[in-house]
Short mmCIF file of C-alpha atoms and ligand atoms in Angstrom, two decimals:
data_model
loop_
_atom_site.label_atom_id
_atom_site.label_comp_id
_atom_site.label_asym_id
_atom_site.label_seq_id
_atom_site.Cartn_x
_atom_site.Cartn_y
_atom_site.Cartn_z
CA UNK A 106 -20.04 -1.42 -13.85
CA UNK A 107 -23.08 -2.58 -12.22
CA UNK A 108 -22.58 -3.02 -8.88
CA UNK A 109 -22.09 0.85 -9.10
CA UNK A 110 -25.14 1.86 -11.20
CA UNK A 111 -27.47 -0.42 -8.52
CA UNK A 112 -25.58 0.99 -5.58
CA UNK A 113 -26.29 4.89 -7.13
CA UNK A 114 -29.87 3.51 -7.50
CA UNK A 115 -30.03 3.02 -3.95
CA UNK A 116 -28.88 5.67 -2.92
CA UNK A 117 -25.63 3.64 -1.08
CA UNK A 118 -22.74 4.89 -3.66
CA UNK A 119 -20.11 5.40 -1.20
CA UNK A 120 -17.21 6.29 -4.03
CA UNK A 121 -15.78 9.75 -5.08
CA UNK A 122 -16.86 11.44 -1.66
CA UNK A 123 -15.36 14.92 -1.75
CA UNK A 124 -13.34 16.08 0.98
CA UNK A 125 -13.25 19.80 2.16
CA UNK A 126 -10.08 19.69 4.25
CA UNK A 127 -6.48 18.23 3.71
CA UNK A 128 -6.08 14.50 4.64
CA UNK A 129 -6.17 14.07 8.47
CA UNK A 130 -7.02 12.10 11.15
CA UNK A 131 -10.42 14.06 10.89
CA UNK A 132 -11.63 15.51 7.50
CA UNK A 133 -14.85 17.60 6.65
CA UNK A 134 -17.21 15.85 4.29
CA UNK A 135 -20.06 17.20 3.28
CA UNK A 136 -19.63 20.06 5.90
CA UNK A 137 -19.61 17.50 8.39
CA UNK A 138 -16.49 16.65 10.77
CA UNK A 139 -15.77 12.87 10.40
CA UNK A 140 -12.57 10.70 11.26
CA UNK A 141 -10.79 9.35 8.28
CA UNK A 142 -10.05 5.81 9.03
CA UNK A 143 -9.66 4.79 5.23
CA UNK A 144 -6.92 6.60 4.26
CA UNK A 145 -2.80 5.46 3.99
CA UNK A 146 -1.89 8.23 5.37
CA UNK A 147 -0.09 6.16 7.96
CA UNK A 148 2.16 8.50 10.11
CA UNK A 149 -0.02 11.81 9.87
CA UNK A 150 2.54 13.57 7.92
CA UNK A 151 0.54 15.41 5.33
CA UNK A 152 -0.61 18.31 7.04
CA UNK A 153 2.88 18.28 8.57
CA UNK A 154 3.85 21.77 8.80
CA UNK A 155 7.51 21.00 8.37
CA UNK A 156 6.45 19.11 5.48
CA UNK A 157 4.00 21.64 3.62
CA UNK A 158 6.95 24.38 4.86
CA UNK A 159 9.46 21.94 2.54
CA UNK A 160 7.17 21.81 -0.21
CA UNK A 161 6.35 25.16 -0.13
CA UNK A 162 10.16 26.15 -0.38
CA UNK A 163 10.74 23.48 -3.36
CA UNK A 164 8.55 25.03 -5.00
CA UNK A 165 9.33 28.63 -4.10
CA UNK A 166 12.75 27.61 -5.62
CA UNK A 167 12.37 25.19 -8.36
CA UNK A 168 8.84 26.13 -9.65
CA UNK A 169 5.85 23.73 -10.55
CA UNK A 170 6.96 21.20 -12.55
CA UNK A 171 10.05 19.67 -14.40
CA UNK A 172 8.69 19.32 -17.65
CA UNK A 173 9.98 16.55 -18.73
CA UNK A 174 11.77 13.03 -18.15
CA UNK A 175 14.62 12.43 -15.51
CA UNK A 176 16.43 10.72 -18.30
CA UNK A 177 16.37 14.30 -20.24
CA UNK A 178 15.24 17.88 -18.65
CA UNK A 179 13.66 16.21 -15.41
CA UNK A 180 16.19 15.83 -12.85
CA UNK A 181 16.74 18.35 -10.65
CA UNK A 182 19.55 17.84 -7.42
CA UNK A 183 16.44 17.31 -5.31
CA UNK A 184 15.69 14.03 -6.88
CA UNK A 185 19.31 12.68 -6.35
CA UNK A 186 19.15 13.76 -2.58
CA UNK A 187 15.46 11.79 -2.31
CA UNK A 188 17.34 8.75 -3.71
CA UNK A 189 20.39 9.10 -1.59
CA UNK A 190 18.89 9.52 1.10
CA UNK A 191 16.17 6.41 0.41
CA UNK A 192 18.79 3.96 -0.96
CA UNK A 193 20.48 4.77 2.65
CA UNK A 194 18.06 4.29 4.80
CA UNK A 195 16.47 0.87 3.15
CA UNK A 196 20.41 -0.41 2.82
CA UNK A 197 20.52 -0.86 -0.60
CA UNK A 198 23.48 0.31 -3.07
CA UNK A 199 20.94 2.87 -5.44
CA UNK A 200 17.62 4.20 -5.83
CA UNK A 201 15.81 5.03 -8.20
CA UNK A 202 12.15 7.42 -8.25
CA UNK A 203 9.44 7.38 -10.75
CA UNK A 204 6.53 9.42 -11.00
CA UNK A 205 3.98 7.34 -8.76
CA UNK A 206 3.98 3.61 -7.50
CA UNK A 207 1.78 2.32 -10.18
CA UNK A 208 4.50 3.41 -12.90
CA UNK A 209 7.18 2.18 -10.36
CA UNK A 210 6.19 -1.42 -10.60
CA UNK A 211 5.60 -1.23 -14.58
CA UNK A 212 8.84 0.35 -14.95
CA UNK A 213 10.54 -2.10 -12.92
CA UNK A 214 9.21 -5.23 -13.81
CA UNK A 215 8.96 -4.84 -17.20
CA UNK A 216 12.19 -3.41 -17.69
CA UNK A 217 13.84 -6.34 -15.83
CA UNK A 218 11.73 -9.52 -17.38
CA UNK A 219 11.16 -10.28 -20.83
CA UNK A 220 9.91 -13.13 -22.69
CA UNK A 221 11.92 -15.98 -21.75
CA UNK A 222 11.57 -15.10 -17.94
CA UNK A 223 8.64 -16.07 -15.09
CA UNK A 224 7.12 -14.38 -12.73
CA UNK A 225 6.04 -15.59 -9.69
CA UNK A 226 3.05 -13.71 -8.12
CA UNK A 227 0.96 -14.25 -4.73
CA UNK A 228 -2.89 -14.03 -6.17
CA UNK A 229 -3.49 -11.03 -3.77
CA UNK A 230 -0.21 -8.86 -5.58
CA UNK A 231 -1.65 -5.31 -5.91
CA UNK A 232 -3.02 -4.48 -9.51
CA UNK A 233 0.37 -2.42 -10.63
CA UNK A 234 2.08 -5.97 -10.45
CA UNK A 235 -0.67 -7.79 -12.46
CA UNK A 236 -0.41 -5.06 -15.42
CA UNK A 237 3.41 -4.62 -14.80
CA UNK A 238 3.76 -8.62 -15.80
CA UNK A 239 1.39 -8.01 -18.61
CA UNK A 240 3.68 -5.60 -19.86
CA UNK A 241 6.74 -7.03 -19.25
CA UNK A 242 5.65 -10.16 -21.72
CA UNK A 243 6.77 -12.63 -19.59
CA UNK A 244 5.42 -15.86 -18.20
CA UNK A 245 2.80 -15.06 -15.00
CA UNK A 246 2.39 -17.82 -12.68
CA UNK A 247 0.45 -17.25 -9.37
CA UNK A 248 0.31 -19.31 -6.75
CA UNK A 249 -2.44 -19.34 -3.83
CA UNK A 250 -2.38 -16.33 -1.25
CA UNK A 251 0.43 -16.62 1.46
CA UNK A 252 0.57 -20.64 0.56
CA UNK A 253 4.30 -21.24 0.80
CA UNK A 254 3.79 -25.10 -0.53
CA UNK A 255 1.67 -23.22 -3.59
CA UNK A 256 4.78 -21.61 -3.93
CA UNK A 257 7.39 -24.09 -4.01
CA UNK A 258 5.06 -26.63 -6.54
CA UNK A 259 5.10 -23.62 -9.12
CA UNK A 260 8.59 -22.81 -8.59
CA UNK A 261 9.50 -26.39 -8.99
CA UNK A 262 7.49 -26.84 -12.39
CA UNK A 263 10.08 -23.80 -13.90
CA UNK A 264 12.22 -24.97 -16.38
CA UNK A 265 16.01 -24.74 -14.61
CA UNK A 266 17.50 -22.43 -17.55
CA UNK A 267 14.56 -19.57 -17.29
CA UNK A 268 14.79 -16.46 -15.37
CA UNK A 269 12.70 -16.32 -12.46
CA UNK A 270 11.46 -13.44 -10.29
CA UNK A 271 9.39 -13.80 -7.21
CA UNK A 272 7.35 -10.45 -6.30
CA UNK A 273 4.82 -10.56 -3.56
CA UNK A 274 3.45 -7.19 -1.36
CA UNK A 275 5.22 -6.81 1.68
CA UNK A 276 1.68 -6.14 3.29
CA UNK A 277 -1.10 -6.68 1.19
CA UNK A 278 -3.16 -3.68 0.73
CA UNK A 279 -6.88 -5.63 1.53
CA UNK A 280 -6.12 -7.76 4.19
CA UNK A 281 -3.30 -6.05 5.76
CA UNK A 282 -1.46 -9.12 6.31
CA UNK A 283 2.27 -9.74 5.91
CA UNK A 284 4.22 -11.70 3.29
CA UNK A 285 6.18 -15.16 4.59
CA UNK A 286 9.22 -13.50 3.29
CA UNK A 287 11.39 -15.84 5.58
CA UNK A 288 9.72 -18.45 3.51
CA UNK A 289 9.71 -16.61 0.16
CA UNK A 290 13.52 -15.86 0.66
CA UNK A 291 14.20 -20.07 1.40
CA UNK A 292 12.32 -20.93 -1.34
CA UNK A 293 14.10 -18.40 -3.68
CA UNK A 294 17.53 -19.35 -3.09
CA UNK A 295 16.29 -22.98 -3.69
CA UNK A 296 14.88 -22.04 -7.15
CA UNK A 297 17.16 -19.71 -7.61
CA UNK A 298 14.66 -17.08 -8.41
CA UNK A 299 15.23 -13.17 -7.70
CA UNK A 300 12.98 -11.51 -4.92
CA UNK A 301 10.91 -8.01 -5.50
CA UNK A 302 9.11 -7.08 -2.62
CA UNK A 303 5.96 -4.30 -2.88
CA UNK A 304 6.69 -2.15 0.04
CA UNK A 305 3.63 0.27 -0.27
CA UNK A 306 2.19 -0.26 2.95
CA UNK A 307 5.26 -1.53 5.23
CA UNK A 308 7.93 1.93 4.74
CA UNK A 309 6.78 3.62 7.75
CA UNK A 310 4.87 1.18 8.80
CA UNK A 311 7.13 -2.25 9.68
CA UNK A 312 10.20 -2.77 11.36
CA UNK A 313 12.45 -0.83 14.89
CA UNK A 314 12.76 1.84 11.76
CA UNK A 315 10.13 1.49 9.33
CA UNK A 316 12.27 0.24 6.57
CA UNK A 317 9.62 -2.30 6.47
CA UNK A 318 9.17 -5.89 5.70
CA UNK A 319 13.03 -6.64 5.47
CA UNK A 320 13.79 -5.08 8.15
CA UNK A 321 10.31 -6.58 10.34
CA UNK A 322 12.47 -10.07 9.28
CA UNK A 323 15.96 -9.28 9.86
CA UNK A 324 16.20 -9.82 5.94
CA UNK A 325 17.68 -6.96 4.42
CA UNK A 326 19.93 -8.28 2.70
CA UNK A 327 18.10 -11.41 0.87
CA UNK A 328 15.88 -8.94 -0.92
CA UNK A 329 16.69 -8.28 -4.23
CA UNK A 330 13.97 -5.18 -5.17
CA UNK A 331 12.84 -2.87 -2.54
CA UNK A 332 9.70 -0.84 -3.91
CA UNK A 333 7.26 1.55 -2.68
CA UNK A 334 5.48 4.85 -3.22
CA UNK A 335 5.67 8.60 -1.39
CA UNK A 336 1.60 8.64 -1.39
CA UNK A 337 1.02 6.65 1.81
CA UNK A 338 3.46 7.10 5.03
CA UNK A 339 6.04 9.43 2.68
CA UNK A 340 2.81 12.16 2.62
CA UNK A 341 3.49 13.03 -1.27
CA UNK A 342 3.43 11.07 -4.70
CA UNK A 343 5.91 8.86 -6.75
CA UNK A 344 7.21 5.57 -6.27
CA UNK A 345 10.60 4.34 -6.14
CA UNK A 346 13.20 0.99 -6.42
CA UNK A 347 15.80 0.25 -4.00
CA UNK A 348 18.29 -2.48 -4.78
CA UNK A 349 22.04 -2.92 -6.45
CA UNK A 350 23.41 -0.04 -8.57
CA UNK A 351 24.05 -2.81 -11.38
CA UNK A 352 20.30 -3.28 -11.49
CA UNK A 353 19.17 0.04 -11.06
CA UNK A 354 21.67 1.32 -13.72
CA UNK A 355 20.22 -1.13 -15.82
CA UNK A 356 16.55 -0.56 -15.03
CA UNK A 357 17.23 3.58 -15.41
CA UNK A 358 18.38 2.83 -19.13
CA UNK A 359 15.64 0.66 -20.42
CA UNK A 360 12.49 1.20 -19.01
CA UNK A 361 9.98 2.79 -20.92
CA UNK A 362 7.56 4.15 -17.46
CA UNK A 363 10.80 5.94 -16.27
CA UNK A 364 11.88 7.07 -19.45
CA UNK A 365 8.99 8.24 -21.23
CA UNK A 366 7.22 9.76 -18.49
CA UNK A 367 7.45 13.38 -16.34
CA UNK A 368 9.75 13.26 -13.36
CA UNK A 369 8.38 13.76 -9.78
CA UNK A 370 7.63 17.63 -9.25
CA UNK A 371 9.38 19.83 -6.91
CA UNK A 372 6.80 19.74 -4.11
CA UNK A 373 6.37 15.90 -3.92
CA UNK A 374 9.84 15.29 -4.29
CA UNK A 375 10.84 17.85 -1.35
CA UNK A 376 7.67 16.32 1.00
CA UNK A 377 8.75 13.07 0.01
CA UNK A 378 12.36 14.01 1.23
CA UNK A 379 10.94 15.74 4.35
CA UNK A 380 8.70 13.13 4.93
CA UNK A 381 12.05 10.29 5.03
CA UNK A 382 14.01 12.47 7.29
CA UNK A 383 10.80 12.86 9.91
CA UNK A 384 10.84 9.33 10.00
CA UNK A 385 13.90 8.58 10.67
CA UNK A 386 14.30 11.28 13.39
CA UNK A 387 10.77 10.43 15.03
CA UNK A 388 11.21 6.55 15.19
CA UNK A 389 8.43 6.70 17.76
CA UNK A 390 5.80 7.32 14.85
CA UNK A 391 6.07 3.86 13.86
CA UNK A 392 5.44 2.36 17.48
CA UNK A 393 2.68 4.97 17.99
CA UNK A 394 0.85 3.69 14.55
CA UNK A 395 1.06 0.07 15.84
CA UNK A 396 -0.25 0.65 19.26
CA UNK A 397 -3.02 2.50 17.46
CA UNK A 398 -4.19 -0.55 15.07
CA UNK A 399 -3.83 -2.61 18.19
CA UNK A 400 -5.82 -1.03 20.44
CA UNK A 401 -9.05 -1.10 17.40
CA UNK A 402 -8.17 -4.93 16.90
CA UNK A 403 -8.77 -4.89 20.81
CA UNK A 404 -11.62 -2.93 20.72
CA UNK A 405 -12.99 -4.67 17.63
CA UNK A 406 -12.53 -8.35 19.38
CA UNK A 407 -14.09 -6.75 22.31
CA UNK A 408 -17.45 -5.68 20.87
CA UNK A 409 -17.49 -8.98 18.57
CA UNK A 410 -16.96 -7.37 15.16
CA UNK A 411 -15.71 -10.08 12.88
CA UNK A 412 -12.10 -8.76 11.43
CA UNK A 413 -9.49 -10.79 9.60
CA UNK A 414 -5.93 -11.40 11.03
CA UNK A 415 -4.11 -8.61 10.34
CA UNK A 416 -0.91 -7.49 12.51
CA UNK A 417 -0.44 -3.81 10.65
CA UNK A 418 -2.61 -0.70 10.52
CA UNK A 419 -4.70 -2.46 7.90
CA UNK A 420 -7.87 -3.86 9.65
CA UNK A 421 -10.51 -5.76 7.55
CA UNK A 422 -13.91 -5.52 8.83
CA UNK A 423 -16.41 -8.23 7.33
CA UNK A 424 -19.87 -7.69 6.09
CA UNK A 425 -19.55 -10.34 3.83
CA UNK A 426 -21.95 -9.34 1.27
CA UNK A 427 -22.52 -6.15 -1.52
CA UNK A 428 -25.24 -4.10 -0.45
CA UNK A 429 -24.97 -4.93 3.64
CA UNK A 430 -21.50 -3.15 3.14
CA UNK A 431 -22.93 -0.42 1.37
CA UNK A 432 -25.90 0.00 3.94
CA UNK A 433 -23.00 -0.20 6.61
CA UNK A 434 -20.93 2.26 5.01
CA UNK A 435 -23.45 4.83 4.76
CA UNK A 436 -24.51 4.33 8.39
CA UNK A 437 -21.40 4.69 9.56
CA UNK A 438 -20.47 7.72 7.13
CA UNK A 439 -23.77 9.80 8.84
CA UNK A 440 -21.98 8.86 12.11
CA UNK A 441 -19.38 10.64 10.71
CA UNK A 442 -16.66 7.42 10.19
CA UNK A 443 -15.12 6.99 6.82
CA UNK A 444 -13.94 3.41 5.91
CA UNK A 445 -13.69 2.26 2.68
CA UNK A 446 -15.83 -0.75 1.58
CA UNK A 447 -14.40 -3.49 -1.15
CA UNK A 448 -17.08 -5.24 -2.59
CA UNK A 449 -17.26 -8.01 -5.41
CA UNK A 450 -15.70 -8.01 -8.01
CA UNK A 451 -13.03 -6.58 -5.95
CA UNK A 452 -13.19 -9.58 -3.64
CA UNK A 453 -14.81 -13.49 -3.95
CA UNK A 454 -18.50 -12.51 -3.81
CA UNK A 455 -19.91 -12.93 -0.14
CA UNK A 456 -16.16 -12.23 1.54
CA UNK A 457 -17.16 -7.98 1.59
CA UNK A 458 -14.91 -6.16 3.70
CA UNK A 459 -14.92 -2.33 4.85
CA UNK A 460 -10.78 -1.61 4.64
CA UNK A 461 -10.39 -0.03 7.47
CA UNK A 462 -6.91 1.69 7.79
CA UNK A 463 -5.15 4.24 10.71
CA UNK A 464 -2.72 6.82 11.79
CA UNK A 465 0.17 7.27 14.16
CA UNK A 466 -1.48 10.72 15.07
CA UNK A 467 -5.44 9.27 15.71
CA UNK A 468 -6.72 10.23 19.17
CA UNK A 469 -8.08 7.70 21.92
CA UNK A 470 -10.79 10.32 21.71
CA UNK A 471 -11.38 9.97 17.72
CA UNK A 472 -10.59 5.72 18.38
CA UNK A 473 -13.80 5.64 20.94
CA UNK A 474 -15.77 7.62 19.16
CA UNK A 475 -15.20 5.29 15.85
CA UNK A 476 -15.59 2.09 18.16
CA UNK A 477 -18.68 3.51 19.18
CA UNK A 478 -20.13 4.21 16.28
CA UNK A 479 -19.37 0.64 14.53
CA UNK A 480 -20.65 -0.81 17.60
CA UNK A 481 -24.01 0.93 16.54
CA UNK A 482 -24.22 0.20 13.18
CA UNK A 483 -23.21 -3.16 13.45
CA UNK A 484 -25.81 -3.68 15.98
CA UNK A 485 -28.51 -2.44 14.00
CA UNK A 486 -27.97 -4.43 10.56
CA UNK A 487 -27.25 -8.11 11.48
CA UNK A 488 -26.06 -10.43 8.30
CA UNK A 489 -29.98 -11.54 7.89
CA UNK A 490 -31.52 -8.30 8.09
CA UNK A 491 -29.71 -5.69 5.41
CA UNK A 492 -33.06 -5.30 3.59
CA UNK A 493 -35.32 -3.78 6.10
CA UNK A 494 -32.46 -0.91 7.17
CA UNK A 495 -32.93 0.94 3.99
N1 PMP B 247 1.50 -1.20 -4.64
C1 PMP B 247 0.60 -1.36 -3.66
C2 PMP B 247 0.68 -2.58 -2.81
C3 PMP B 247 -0.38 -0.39 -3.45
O1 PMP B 247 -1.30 -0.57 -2.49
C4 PMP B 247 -0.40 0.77 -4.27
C5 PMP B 247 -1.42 1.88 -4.07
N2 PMP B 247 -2.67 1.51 -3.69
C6 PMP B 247 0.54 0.88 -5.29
C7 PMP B 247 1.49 -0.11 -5.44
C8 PMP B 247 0.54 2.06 -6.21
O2 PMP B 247 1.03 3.20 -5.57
P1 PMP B 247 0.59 4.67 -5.99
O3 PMP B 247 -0.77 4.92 -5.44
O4 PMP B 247 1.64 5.52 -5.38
O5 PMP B 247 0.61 4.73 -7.49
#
């Protein structure tokens, strides 16, 4: 990957940094104190006592690991209360968990789709879709980020008889922006297509409750597939499907990721679990996480630092191009701030962004001091001048 080797040449690699502490709203890196704003830990719940203290008692009581597939050894009572208790709170009939969101969306999508079907997929879907259709072996056809007319021409050239499912990200991981899914639902029951949203960064994050994009829309019920993972505001790992028992029952029987693959272990599933009741009895995480991301678009606007138009904790910084980024990111990392940048390939070359991404338990104190520093760096390496920083 060159980009990478030149980058390590430089001396700018800013990948695989070690942390010395848990994942918080400040981490140690390098022995040095610095505040994570690149992580999806949106409401602050790893280091959760309550939620270590559940984890701790999972495994305490069920041991390690479960060895095996749901669908044989693998399920233990702990993973039918996590899906319970999900199904319930995102209003769907059944749920169903596999062992991390990546798997989730293979298992789902290629368990429901087959060769005579078509997908439907916004360009900026996260990578687990892309190699979920691959696998699936039916028809891909994309249509232009968040263009809802895109949409509706590639819907429209579908032959009538074939299957079609669209699945979009409910917030796109990059850009932090939210799906049209008033639009996408419209244009669905038009086409009579199926809808799977990718709820990775809305659960938690989206909606009075957090039960995400659906719920942001007062669309519950048009949504076919609900999916998302335990590693970002759930404070664990695994992935699950919400939708009607019919298709879950189906999806549980034929899907090779589920099937053929280790069930969530004790720990993860118990912090996931712990993790879904906090939310729903702290409600006030969710408003504190968007009042957060709003007051660094503020203070972002404020000090002139270009950022894309994002409404969720997801805040794209631009530095348009490769090794500016990675000159910016390593300023900003000895001022102790950890973003992450997303460089070509990754984006169109020249479009660069840092991701920059926060939590419903980040201080004023720690916002400042982050604010500060970008105000810095940013003033010291204008677009022209990259070269002459190093
Ligand atoms: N979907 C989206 C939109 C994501 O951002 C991610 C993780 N980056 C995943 C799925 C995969 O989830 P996990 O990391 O739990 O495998």
């Amino acid at each position: 990957f060159v980009p990478a080797r030149e980058a390590q040449k430089a001396g700018l690699y800013p990948y695989f940094h070690a942390l010395e502490t848990g994942q918080d709203t400040e981490v140690l890196i390098g022995g040095k104190k610095t505040i994570m704003i690149g992580s999806n830990n949106y409401l602050g719940l790893t280091s959760d006592p309550r939620v270590v203290g559940a984890a701790i008692e999972a495994l305490e009581k069920y041991g390690s690991g479960c060895s095996g597939s749901r669908y044989l050894n693998g399920t233990l009572v702990l993973h039918h209360e996590l899906e319970n208790e999900l199904g319930r709170f995102l209003g769907k009939e059944a749920c169903l968990t596999f062992s991390t969101g990546f798997i989730s969306n293979l298992g789902i999508i290629s368990a429901i789709c087959g060769r005579n079907d078509y997908v439907v997929c916004d360009k900026e879907n996260h990578a687990s879709i892309y190699d979920a259709i691959r696998l699936s072996y039916a028809t891909m056809v994309r249509y232009e980020h968040d263009d809802m007319q895109d949409l509706e021409e590639v819907l429209k050239n579908i032959p009538e008889d074939k299957g079609k499912l669209i699945v979009t990200d409910g917030v796109f991981s990059m850009g932090g922006d939210i799906c049209n899914l008033p639009e996408i639902v419209r244009l669905a029951k038009k086409y009579n297509a199926r809808v799977m949203v990718d709820d990775a960064h809305a659960i938690g994050v989206l909606g009075a409750n957090g039960r995400g994009t659906a719920e942001h829309f007062g669309l519950e019920k048009e949504v076919d597939i609900i999916m998302g993972t335990f590693s970002k505001s759930l404070a664990s790992l695994g992935g699950y499907m919400a939708a009607s028992e019919n298709v879950v029952h189906y999806v549980k029987h034929v899907s090779r990721p589920f099937i053929f693959s280790a069930s969530i272990p004790p720990a993860n599933a118990a912090s996931a679990l712990k993790s879904l009741r906090i939310l729903q009895e702290e409600p006030e995480r969710v408003q504190n996480l968007m009042r957060i991301a709003n007051y660094m678009r503020d203070g972002f606007k404020r000090l002139n630092i270009p950022i894309g138009a994002s409404e969720t904790p997801i805040i794209p910084v631009f530095t348009y191009e490769n090794e500016r980024t990675f000159i910016i990111t390593r300023l900003l990392l000895e001022r102790g701030v950890f973003i992450n940048p997303v460089v070509a390939p990754a984006v169109p070359a020249g479009q660069c962004i840092l991701r920059t991404s926060y939590t419903a338990t980040h201080t004023e104190e720690q916002m400042n001091r982050a604010l500060d520093a970008f105000h810095e760096v940013f003033s010291s390496v204008p677009a022209h001048d990259a070269q002459t920083i190093v």
